Coordinates of C-alpha atoms in Angstrom, one line a residue:
M57 CA 11.6 15.5 7.2
C58 CA 9.6 13.0 5.5
P59 CA 11.0 9.8 3.1
R60 CA 10.8 12.3 -0.6
R61 CA 14.3 13.5 1.1
C62 CA 13.7 16.6 -1.5
G63 CA 16.7 18.1 0.3
A64 CA 14.6 21.4 -0.3
D65 CA 15.6 25.4 1.2
R66 CA 12.1 26.5 2.7
T67 CA 14.4 29.4 3.6
T68 CA 14.4 30.0 -0.3
D69 CA 12.7 30.1 -3.1
R70 CA 14.0 26.6 -3.7
L71 CA 10.5 24.4 -1.8
G72 CA 10.3 20.8 -1.9
F73 CA 7.2 18.2 -3.3
C74 CA 5.0 19.1 0.0
G75 CA 5.1 23.5 -2.3
V76 CA 5.5 24.7 1.4
D77 CA 8.0 27.5 3.2
A78 CA 9.8 27.1 6.4
R79 CA 6.6 28.2 8.1
V80 CA 3.8 27.3 9.8
H81 CA 0.6 26.6 7.1
I82 CA -2.3 25.2 8.5
S83 CA -6.3 25.9 7.1
D84 CA -8.4 25.6 9.7
V85 CA -8.6 24.5 13.9
C86 CA -12.3 22.9 14.9
V87 CA -14.1 20.6 16.5
H88 CA -14.4 17.1 15.3
K89 CA -17.1 14.1 16.2
G90 CA -16.8 11.4 13.9
E91 CA -13.4 10.2 14.6
E92 CA -12.7 6.7 16.7
P93 CA -15.0 6.6 19.3
V94 CA -12.3 6.5 21.7
L95 CA -10.2 9.6 20.4
G96 CA -12.2 12.2 21.6
G97 CA -15.4 10.8 23.4
D98 CA -18.7 12.5 22.6
K99 CA -16.8 15.5 23.1
G100 CA -14.6 15.4 19.9
V101 CA -11.2 16.2 18.9
I102 CA -9.8 19.7 18.6
N103 CA -8.7 18.8 14.4
V104 CA -5.5 21.2 13.1
F105 CA -5.0 20.3 9.7
F106 CA -2.0 21.2 7.9
S107 CA -1.8 22.8 4.2
S108 CA -0.3 20.9 1.2
C109 CA 0.7 17.2 1.6
N110 CA 3.8 15.4 0.6
L111 CA 1.6 13.0 -0.8
R112 CA 0.0 13.7 -3.7
C113 CA -3.4 11.2 -3.2
A114 CA -5.9 11.1 -6.5
Y115 CA -8.9 10.2 -4.5
C116 CA -7.9 12.5 -2.2
Q117 CA -11.2 13.6 0.8
N118 CA -9.3 17.3 1.4
Y119 CA -8.1 17.9 -1.7
Q120 CA -9.8 21.3 -1.0
I121 CA -6.2 21.7 1.3
S122 CA -4.1 19.5 0.5
Q123 CA -3.8 20.0 -3.0
Q124 CA -4.4 23.2 -4.2
P125 CA -3.7 26.6 -3.6
P126 CA -3.8 27.9 0.7
Q127 CA -7.2 29.0 1.3
K128 CA -7.2 32.7 2.3
K129 CA -7.9 31.6 6.5
E130 CA -4.9 29.8 6.7
I131 CA -2.9 30.6 9.6
T132 CA 0.5 30.7 9.3
S133 CA 2.4 31.7 12.5
C134 CA 3.2 28.5 15.2
Q135 CA 1.5 32.1 17.8
Q136 CA -1.7 31.9 16.4
A137 CA -2.4 28.1 15.9
A138 CA -1.5 27.9 19.7
T139 CA -4.4 31.1 20.6
R140 CA -6.2 29.4 17.8
I141 CA -5.4 26.3 19.7
A142 CA -6.4 27.5 23.1
R143 CA -9.3 29.5 22.7
F144 CA -10.9 25.5 21.8
L145 CA -9.7 24.3 24.8
C146 CA -10.7 26.8 27.4
N147 CA -14.3 27.4 26.2
G148 CA -16.1 25.2 28.7
D149 CA -16.9 22.2 26.6
G150 CA -14.4 20.5 27.6
I151 CA -12.3 19.2 24.8
N152 CA -8.6 18.0 25.8
T153 CA -8.2 16.8 22.3
V154 CA -5.6 18.5 20.0
G155 CA -5.7 16.4 17.2
F156 CA -3.1 17.6 14.1
V157 CA -4.0 15.8 10.8
S158 CA -2.0 15.6 7.8
P159 CA 2.0 16.4 9.9
T160 CA 4.2 14.7 8.0
H161 CA 5.9 17.8 6.3
Q162 CA 5.7 19.8 9.4
V163 CA 6.8 18.6 11.6
F164 CA 8.9 20.9 13.3
Q165 CA 6.0 23.2 12.8
M166 CA 4.0 21.3 15.0
K167 CA 6.8 20.8 18.4
T168 CA 6.4 24.3 17.8
V169 CA 2.8 25.4 18.6
I170 CA 2.0 22.1 21.5
D171 CA 5.6 23.9 22.7
L172 CA 3.7 27.0 22.8
L173 CA 1.1 25.4 23.9
H174 CA 2.9 24.2 26.8
K175 CA 3.9 27.3 27.7
R176 CA 0.3 29.1 28.0
G177 CA -0.7 25.9 31.3
Y178 CA -2.6 23.7 28.1
Y179 CA -1.4 19.5 28.2
P180 CA -4.0 18.7 26.4
T181 CA -3.4 14.8 24.7
I182 CA -2.1 15.1 21.3
I183 CA -2.7 13.1 18.6
Y184 CA 0.1 12.7 15.0
N185 CA -2.7 11.8 12.4
T186 CA -0.4 10.8 9.5
N187 CA -0.8 9.1 6.6
A188 CA 2.0 7.3 7.3
Y189 CA 4.6 8.0 5.3
D190 CA 6.9 9.1 7.3
D191 CA 10.2 9.6 7.7
V192 CA 12.1 7.1 11.0
E193 CA 14.2 9.4 12.3
T194 CA 12.0 12.4 12.0
L195 CA 9.1 10.7 14.2
R196 CA 11.8 9.3 17.6
E197 CA 12.6 13.3 17.7
L198 CA 8.4 13.1 18.4
E199 CA 8.6 10.7 21.2
G200 CA 7.5 12.6 24.5
Y201 CA 5.6 15.0 22.3
V202 CA 2.8 13.2 20.8
D203 CA 0.4 10.5 22.9
I204 CA -1.3 8.9 20.0
Y205 CA -1.2 8.3 16.8
L206 CA -3.3 7.0 14.2
P207 CA -1.1 6.1 11.0
D208 CA -3.2 5.6 7.5
Y209 CA -1.4 2.7 6.3
K210 CA -2.7 3.2 2.6
Y211 CA -1.7 0.5 0.2
A212 CA 0.9 -2.7 -0.4
D213 CA 1.3 -2.7 -2.9
A214 CA 4.1 -0.4 -5.1
E215 CA 2.2 0.1 -8.1
L216 CA -0.8 1.6 -6.5
A217 CA 1.2 2.8 -4.9
V218 CA 2.5 4.8 -7.3
R219 CA -0.2 5.4 -9.6
L220 CA -2.2 7.2 -6.7
S221 CA -0.3 8.9 -5.2
Q222 CA 3.0 8.9 -6.7
A223 CA 5.3 7.7 -3.9
P224 CA 6.5 4.1 -4.7
D225 CA 8.2 3.6 -1.8
Y226 CA 5.3 3.9 0.1
P227 CA 4.6 0.1 0.8
E228 CA 7.5 -0.4 3.1
K229 CA 8.2 3.2 4.1
A230 CA 5.3 3.8 5.6
L231 CA 5.9 0.0 7.4
A232 CA 9.4 1.1 8.5
A233 CA 7.5 4.2 10.0
I234 CA 4.8 2.7 11.8
K235 CA 7.0 0.6 13.1
E236 CA 9.0 3.0 15.2
M237 CA 5.2 4.1 16.2
Y238 CA 4.7 0.7 17.9
Y239 CA 8.0 0.7 20.3
Q240 CA 7.1 4.0 21.2
K241 CA 3.6 3.6 22.0
G242 CA 3.1 -0.8 21.8
S243 CA 0.3 -2.4 21.2
R244 CA -1.8 -1.2 23.6
L245 CA -4.3 2.0 24.0
V246 CA -4.6 3.7 27.6
L247 CA -7.5 4.6 27.8
N248 CA -9.1 7.6 31.1
D249 CA -12.2 6.8 33.3
D250 CA -14.6 8.2 30.7
G251 CA -12.9 5.3 27.8
V252 CA -11.2 8.2 26.2
A253 CA -7.9 8.0 24.7
E254 CA -4.7 8.9 26.7
S255 CA -1.5 6.5 25.1
G256 CA -2.1 4.6 22.7
L257 CA -1.4 3.5 18.5
I258 CA -4.8 3.5 15.4
I259 CA -3.9 1.6 12.3
R260 CA -6.7 3.5 10.3
H261 CA -6.9 1.3 6.6
L262 CA -8.6 3.0 4.0
V263 CA -10.2 0.3 1.4
L264 CA -10.8 1.3 -2.4
P265 CA -13.4 -0.3 -4.6
N266 CA -12.6 -2.9 -6.8
H267 CA -8.8 -3.2 -4.8
T268 CA -10.1 -5.0 -2.1
D269 CA -6.8 -7.9 -2.8
N270 CA -4.4 -4.3 -1.0
S271 CA -6.8 -3.9 2.4
I272 CA -5.8 -8.2 2.5
N273 CA -1.9 -6.9 1.6
A274 CA -1.6 -4.3 3.6
L275 CA -3.8 -6.0 7.4
K276 CA -1.8 -9.1 6.8
N277 CA 1.6 -7.2 6.8
I278 CA 0.0 -5.6 10.0
A279 CA -0.6 -8.7 11.9
Y280 CA 2.6 -10.3 10.9
D281 CA 5.6 -7.8 10.2
I282 CA 4.3 -5.2 13.5
S283 CA 1.2 -7.3 15.6
P284 CA -1.4 -8.8 15.7
N285 CA -3.0 -7.1 19.3
I286 CA -2.7 -3.8 17.0
H287 CA -6.4 -1.4 16.8
I288 CA -7.2 -0.7 13.7
S289 CA -9.9 0.9 12.1
L290 CA -10.7 -0.7 9.2
M291 CA -12.5 2.2 7.3
S292 CA -15.1 2.4 4.4
Q293 CA -16.6 6.0 4.0
Y294 CA -14.2 6.3 0.4
Y295 CA -16.5 8.4 -1.7
P296 CA -14.9 9.9 -6.3
E297 CA -13.5 12.5 -5.4
Y298 CA -11.1 14.8 -6.6
K299 CA -9.4 12.6 -9.9
A300 CA -10.6 9.4 -9.6
L301 CA -13.8 11.0 -10.2
S302 CA -13.0 10.7 -13.9
M303 CA -10.8 7.0 -13.5
P304 CA -13.1 3.9 -13.3
D305 CA -11.9 2.1 -10.8
L306 CA -12.5 4.4 -8.3
N307 CA -15.1 6.5 -9.7
R308 CA -17.7 4.2 -6.9
K309 CA -19.0 3.5 -3.6
L310 CA -17.4 0.6 -2.3
T311 CA -19.4 -1.9 -1.7
A312 CA -20.6 -4.5 0.5
D313 CA -19.5 -7.5 -0.6
E314 CA -16.1 -5.4 -0.8
Y315 CA -16.3 -3.9 2.3
S316 CA -17.2 -7.6 4.2
K317 CA -15.0 -9.6 2.2
V318 CA -11.7 -6.9 3.7
C319 CA -13.4 -7.7 7.9
D320 CA -13.5 -11.0 7.2
I321 CA -9.7 -11.2 6.3
A322 CA -9.5 -8.7 9.4
S323 CA -10.5 -11.1 11.6
E324 CA -8.4 -14.7 10.1
V325 CA -5.1 -12.3 11.1
G326 CA -6.2 -11.4 14.0
L327 CA -6.9 -8.1 13.9
V328 CA -9.6 -8.1 16.4
K329 CA -9.2 -5.3 18.5
G330 CA -10.3 -1.9 16.6
W331 CA -13.2 -1.0 14.6
F332 CA -15.8 -1.2 11.3
Q333 CA -17.5 1.7 9.8
Q334 CA -21.1 1.4 8.3
L335 CA -21.0 1.4 4.5
E336 CA -22.7 4.7 4.8
S337 CA -20.5 6.5 6.2
S338 CA -19.5 7.9 3.1
D339 CA -22.2 9.9 2.2
T340 CA -21.7 11.2 5.9
Y341 CA -18.4 12.0 6.2
R342 CA -18.4 14.5 2.7
P343 CA -16.1 17.6 5.1
D344 CA -15.7 21.2 2.5
F345 CA -12.8 23.7 3.4
D346 CA -13.8 26.5 1.1
K347 CA -17.1 27.1 3.4
D348 CA -16.7 29.7 6.6
G349 CA -17.1 27.9 9.9
N350 CA -16.2 23.7 10.3
P351 CA -16.2 22.0 6.9
F352 CA -18.4 19.4 8.4
E353 CA -21.5 20.8 9.3
R354 CA -23.5 20.3 6.3

């Protein structure tokens, strides 16, 4: 299902890198209003957070659900997942966007949940929110299911990808995956009358402290190898978490100079569509999946 090609048999106890079996594994379903402005608008997005991951990012901000054993509130039935999502869709708030977060290792379970929503008469805008370590053939099976691709292109530096995410081939595999997303959606971001996205591609990139060269090369790869017309979300929300707390190059926040340097390069290579973030976002985007209720509400 992903570039690791584990050869796992999820119907047995011979599991792969991500460690999940054939059931769906969802840690939380909640409304999130902290996405890019065009994603869900003022009403927000119904985000579906899958458990586990096919990367092992040392600085993962969602490590509580991506790197640790499943929580007690985990959903393991596609029917139950569809029911939870449907409750949000019909509660009167007018939210009609559903984001599947870290779905790469559970793509076919995700498709089942979407099919169940359609059978119940719900056709929300679907966001595929991914780390981009995706298999191209698997992505081709999502055409017609996904409205908005939201990949995070993390690394242009293979050595950094190995050390921080245990994925030496990440740069080329992620770029190939994003090219397939671009093939399906192009560079046009389709908005409705309320300014809310209904179709398209947005590439996220999280700038890491002490690694602006990686960010600069990642932006160049996007602009030169795919298209400078793609919408970019250049994120400054990094804060040291999980294993990064003990890593000398990652145990601090981003500086204004570092972020400004990367923003300038984005403009230089022609990536002028999209969004920047305020540095203060590192203080506000701190989900807590161990608590009861919405992990994004303090």
